[in-house]
mmCIF file of C-alpha atoms in Angstrom:
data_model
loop_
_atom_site.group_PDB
_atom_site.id
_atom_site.type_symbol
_atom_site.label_atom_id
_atom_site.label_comp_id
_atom_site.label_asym_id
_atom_site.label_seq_id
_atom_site.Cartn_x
_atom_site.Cartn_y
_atom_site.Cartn_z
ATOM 1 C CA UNK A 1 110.292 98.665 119.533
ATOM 2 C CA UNK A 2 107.994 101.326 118.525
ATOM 3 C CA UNK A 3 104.580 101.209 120.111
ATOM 4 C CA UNK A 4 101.175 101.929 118.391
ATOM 5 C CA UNK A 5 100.006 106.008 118.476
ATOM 6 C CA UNK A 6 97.008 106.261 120.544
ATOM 7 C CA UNK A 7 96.835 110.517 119.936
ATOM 8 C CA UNK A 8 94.804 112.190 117.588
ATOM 9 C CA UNK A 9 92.665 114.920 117.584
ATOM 10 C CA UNK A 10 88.498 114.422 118.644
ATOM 11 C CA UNK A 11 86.270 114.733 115.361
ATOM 12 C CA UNK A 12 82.494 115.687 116.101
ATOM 13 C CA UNK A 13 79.921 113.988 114.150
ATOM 14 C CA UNK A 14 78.017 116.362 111.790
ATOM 15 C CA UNK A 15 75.653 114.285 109.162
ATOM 16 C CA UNK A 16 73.209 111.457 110.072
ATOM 17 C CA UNK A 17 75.635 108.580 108.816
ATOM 18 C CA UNK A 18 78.369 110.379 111.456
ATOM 19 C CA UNK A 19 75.726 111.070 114.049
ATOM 20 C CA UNK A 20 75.463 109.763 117.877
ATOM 21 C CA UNK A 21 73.314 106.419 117.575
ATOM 22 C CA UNK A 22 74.691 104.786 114.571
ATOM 23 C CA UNK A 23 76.032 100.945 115.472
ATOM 24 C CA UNK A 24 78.565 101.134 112.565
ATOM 25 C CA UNK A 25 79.296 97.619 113.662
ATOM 26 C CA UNK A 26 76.053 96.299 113.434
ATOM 27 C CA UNK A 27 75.980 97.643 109.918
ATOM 28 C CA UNK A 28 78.962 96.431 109.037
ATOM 29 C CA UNK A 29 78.333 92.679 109.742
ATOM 30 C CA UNK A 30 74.695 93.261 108.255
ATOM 31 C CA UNK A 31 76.360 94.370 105.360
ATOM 32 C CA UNK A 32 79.256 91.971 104.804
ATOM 33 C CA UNK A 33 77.289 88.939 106.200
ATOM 34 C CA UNK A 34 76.028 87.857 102.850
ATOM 35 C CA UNK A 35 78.379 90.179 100.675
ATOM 36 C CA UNK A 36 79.867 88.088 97.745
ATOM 37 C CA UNK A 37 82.633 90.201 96.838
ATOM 38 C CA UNK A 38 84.000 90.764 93.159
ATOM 39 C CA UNK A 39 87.486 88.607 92.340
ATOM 40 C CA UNK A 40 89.632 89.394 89.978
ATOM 41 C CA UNK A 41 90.595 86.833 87.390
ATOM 42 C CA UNK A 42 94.050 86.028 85.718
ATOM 43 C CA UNK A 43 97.760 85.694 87.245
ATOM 44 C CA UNK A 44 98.901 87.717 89.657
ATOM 45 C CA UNK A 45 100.399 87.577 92.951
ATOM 46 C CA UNK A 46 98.001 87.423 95.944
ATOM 47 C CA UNK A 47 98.589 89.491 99.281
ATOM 48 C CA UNK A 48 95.515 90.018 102.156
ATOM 49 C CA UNK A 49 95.538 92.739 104.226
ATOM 50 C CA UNK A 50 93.246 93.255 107.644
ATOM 51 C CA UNK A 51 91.251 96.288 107.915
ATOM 52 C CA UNK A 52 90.845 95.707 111.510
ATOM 53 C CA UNK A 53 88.460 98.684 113.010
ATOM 54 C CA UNK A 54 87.852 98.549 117.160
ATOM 55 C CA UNK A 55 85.039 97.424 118.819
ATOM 56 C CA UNK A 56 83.262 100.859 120.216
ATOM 57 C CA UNK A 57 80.106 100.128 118.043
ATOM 58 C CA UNK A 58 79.266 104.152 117.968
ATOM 59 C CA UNK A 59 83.464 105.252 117.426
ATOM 60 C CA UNK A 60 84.972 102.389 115.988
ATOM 61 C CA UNK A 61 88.899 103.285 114.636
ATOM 62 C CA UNK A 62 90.394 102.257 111.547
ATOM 63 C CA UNK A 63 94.231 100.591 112.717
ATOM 64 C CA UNK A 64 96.879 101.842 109.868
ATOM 65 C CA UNK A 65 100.327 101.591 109.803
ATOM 66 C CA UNK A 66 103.173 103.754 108.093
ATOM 67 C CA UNK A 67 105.481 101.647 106.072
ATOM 68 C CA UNK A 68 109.669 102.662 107.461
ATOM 69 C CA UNK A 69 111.277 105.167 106.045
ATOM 70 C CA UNK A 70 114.441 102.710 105.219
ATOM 71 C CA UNK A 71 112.407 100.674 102.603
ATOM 72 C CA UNK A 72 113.067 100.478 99.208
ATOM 73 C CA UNK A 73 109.896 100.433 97.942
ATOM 74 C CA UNK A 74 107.071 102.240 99.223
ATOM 75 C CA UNK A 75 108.694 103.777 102.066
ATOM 76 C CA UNK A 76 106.878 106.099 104.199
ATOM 77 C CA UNK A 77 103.115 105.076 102.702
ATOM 78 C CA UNK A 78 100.220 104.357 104.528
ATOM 79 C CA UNK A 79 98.741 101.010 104.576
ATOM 80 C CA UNK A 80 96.935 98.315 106.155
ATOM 81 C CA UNK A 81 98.499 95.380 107.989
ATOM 82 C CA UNK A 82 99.000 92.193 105.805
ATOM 83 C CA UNK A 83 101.339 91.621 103.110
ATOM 84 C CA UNK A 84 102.394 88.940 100.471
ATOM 85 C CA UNK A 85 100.600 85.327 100.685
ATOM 86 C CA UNK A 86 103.186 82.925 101.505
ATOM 87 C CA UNK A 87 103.320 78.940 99.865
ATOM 88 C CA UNK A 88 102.584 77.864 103.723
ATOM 89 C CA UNK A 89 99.671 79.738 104.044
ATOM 90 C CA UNK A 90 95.940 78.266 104.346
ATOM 91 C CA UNK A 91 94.146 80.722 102.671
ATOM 92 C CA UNK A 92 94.334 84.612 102.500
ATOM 93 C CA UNK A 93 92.831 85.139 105.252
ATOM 94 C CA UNK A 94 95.029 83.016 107.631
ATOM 95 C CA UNK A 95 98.011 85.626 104.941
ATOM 96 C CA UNK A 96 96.147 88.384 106.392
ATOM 97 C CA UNK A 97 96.187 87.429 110.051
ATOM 98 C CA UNK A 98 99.681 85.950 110.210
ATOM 99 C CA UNK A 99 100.652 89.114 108.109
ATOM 100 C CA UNK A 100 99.326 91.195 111.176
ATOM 101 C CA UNK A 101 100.587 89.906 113.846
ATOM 102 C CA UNK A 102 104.062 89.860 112.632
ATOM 103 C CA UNK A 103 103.767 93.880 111.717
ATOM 104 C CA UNK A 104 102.092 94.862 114.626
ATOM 105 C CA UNK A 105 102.263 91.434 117.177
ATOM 106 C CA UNK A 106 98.315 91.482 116.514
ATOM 107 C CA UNK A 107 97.441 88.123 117.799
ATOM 108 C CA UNK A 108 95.175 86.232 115.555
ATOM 109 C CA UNK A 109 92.851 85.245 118.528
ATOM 110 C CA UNK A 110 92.256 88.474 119.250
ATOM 111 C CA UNK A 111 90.476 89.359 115.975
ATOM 112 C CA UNK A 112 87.121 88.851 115.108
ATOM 113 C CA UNK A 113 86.740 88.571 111.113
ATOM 114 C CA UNK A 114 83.324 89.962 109.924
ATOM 115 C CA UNK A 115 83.610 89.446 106.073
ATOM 116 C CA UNK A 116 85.536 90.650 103.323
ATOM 117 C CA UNK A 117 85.843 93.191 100.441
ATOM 118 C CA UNK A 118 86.261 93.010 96.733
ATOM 119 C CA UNK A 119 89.468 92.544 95.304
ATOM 120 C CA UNK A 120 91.976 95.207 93.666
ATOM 121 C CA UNK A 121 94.916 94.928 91.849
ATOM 122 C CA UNK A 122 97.759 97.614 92.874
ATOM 123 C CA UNK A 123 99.692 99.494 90.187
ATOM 124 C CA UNK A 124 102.381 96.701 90.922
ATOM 125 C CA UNK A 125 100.163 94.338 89.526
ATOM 126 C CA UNK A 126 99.653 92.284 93.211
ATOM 127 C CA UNK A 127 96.097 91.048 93.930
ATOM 128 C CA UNK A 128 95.261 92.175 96.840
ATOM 129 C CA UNK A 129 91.848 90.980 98.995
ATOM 130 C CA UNK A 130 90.795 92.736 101.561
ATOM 131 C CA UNK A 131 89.620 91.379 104.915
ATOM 132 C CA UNK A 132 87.595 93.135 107.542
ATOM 133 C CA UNK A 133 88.059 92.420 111.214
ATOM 134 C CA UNK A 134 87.211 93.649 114.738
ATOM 135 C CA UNK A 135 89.518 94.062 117.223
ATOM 136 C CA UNK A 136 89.165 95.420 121.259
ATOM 137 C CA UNK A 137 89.698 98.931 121.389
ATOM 138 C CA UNK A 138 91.937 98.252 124.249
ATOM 139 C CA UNK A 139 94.405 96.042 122.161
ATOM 140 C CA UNK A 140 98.159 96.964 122.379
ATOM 141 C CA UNK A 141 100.116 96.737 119.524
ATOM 142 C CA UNK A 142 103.418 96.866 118.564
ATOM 143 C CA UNK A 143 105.133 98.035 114.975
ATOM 144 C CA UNK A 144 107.850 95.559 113.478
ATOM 145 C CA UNK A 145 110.762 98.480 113.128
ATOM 146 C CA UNK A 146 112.214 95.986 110.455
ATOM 147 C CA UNK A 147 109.065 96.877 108.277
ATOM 148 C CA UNK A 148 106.820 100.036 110.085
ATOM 149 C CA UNK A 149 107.472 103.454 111.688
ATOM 150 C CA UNK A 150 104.378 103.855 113.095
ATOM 151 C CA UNK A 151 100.944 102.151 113.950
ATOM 152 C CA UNK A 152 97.784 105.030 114.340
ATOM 153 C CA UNK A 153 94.181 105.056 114.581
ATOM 154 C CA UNK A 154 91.888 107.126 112.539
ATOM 155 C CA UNK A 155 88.212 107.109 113.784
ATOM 156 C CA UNK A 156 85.623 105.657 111.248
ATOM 157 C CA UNK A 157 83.069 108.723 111.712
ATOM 158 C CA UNK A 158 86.639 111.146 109.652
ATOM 159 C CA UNK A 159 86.260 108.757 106.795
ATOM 160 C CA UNK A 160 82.735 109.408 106.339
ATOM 161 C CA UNK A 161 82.711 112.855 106.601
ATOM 162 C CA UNK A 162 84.911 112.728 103.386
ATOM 163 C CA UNK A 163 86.902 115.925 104.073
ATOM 164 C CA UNK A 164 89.307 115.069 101.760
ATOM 165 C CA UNK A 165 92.368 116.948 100.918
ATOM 166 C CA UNK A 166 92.236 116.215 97.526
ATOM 167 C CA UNK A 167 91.135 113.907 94.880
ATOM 168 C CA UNK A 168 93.875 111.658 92.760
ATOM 169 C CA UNK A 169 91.707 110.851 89.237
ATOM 170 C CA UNK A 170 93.821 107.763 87.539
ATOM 171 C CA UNK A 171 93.484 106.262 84.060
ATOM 172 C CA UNK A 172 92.180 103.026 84.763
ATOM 173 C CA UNK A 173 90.936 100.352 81.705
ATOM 174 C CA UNK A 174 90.151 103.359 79.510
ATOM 175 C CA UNK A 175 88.214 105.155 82.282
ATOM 176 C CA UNK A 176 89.047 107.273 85.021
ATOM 177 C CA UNK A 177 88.633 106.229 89.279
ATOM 178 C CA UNK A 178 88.564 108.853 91.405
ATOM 179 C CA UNK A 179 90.541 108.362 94.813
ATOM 180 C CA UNK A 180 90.203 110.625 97.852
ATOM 181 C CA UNK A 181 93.420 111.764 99.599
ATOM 182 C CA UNK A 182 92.909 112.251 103.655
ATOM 183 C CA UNK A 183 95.379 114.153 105.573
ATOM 184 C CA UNK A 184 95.335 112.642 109.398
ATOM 185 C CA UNK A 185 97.895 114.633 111.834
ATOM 186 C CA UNK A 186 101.159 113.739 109.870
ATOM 187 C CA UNK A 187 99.371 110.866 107.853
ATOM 188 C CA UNK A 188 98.572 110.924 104.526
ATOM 189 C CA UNK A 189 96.241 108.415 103.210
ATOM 190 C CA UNK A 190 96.141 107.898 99.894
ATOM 191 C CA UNK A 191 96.193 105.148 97.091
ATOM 192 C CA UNK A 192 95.581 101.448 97.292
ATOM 193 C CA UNK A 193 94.659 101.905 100.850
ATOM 194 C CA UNK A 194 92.153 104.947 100.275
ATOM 195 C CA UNK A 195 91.003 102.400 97.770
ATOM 196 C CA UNK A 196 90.268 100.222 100.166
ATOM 197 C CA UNK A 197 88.616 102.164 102.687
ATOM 198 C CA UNK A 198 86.096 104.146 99.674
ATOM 199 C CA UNK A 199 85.134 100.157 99.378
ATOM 200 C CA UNK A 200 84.858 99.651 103.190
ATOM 201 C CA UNK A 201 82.422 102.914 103.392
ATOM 202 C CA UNK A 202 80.545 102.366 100.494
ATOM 203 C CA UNK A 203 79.918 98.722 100.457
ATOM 204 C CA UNK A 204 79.605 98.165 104.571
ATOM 205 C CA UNK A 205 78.453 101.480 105.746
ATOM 206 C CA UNK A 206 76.187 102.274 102.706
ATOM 207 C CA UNK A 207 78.186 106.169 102.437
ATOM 208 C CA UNK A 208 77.650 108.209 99.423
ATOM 209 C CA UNK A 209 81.193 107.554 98.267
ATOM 210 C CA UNK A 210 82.421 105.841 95.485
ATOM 211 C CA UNK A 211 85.578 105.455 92.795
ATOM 212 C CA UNK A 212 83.528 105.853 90.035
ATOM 213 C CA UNK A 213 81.880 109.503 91.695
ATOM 214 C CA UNK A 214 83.517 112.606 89.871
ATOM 215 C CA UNK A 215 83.966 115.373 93.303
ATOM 216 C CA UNK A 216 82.145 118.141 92.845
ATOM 217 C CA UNK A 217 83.317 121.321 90.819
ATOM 218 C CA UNK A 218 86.280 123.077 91.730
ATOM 219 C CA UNK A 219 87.499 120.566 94.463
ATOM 220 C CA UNK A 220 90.934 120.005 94.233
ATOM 221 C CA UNK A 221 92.212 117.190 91.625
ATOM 222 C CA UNK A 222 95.650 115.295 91.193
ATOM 223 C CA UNK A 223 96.087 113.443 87.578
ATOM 224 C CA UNK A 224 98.283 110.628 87.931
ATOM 225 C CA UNK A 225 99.921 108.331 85.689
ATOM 226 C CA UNK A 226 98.017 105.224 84.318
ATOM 227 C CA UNK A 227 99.243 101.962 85.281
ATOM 228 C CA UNK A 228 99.137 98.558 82.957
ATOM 229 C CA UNK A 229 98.475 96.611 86.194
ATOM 230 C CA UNK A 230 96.272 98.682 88.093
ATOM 231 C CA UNK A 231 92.683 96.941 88.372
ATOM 232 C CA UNK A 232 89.398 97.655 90.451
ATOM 233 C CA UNK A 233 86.287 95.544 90.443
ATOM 234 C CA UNK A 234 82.844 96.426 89.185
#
């Protein structure tokens, strides 16, 4: 089986919200403590994922995984663990957590869920919710080779400096979202799961990053396609 990446490069903190001092976890449960996050209405299918960051309160890391090459669809993409609800499933969060440990053998136990995040509807037309976790940094993890090619960490602090490699602007409900794309080692995160994370920042960190934000002049921009399915809450 393939075991989780552990090596990536050191990124220095440079800005106050990426400075020495900050308990990013502290915020985080602050934040998403009371947090009533936006659903979205009407018939789709529903699918959780766990954004499950590490519990160094100053250098928490963001656990992703890289869908197999051999898929069908969306082979080779970044994403969160989780997945498609399933009929015998409590809720969406128990979709989420059984979802992660059968991608990555994350047991349930082990995870310490802190809130979620609104919803978002991919350009598949799947609901997907969002749930935010914390996890020992120590945790081993293992990828399903059936499903994943890799498992790697990203630390928080690279998010919020917001060095992006681009930005992908897509037509969404007659207006436009603008979604970073971050280039990690080999990695590229992008799409429904940079989504997600501009929502993790911005709504539990309190970073100056948003979908709705236009970059600044002359940074590099991708047009894509619109989607009829693709939905983001106020």
């Amino acid at each position: 089986m393939t075991a989780e990446r552990s090596d990536h490069p050191t990124h220095h903190e440079k800005s106050t919200l990426t400075g020495q001092g900050n308990d990013y976890l502290a915020r985080l449960r602050e934040k998403l403590v009371h947090f009533e996050p936006s659903r979205i209405k009407g018939s789709h299918p529903d699918a959780a994922v766990l954004i499950a960051l590490t519990d160094d309160p100053f250098e928490p890391e963001i656990i992703l995984t890289r869908r197999a090459s051999h898929l069908s669809s969306h082979s080779g993409q970044v994403a969160f663990p989780g997945g498609m609800r399933d009929k015998t499933d409590r809720n969406l969060k128990h979709t989420a957590l059984r979802e992660s440990e059968e991608e990555v053998a994350m047991p349930p136990e082990c995870v310490e869920i802190i809130g979620k995040l609104n919803q978002v509807v991919s350009h598949m037309g799947v609901r997907v919710t969002p749930w935010v976790g914390i996890v020992p940094a120590n945790i081993e993890l293992t990828a399903n080779e059936d499903e994943l090619d890799a498992i790697f960490r990203v630390p928080l602090s690279f998010f919020l400096k917001d060095e992006r490699h681009h930005t992908d602007v897509i037509p969404v409900e007659k207006r436009a979202i603008y979604v970073p794309c971050y280039h990690f080692d080999e990695f590229v995160i992008w799409g429904l799961s940079a989504m997600m994370l501009v929502d993790l920042l911005d709504t539990g960190i309190g970073a100056d990053i948003s979908l709705t934000k236009a970059p600044e002049p002359g940074s590099p921009l991708r047009h894509l396609e619109p989607s009829k399915h693709r939905r983001v809450s106020e």
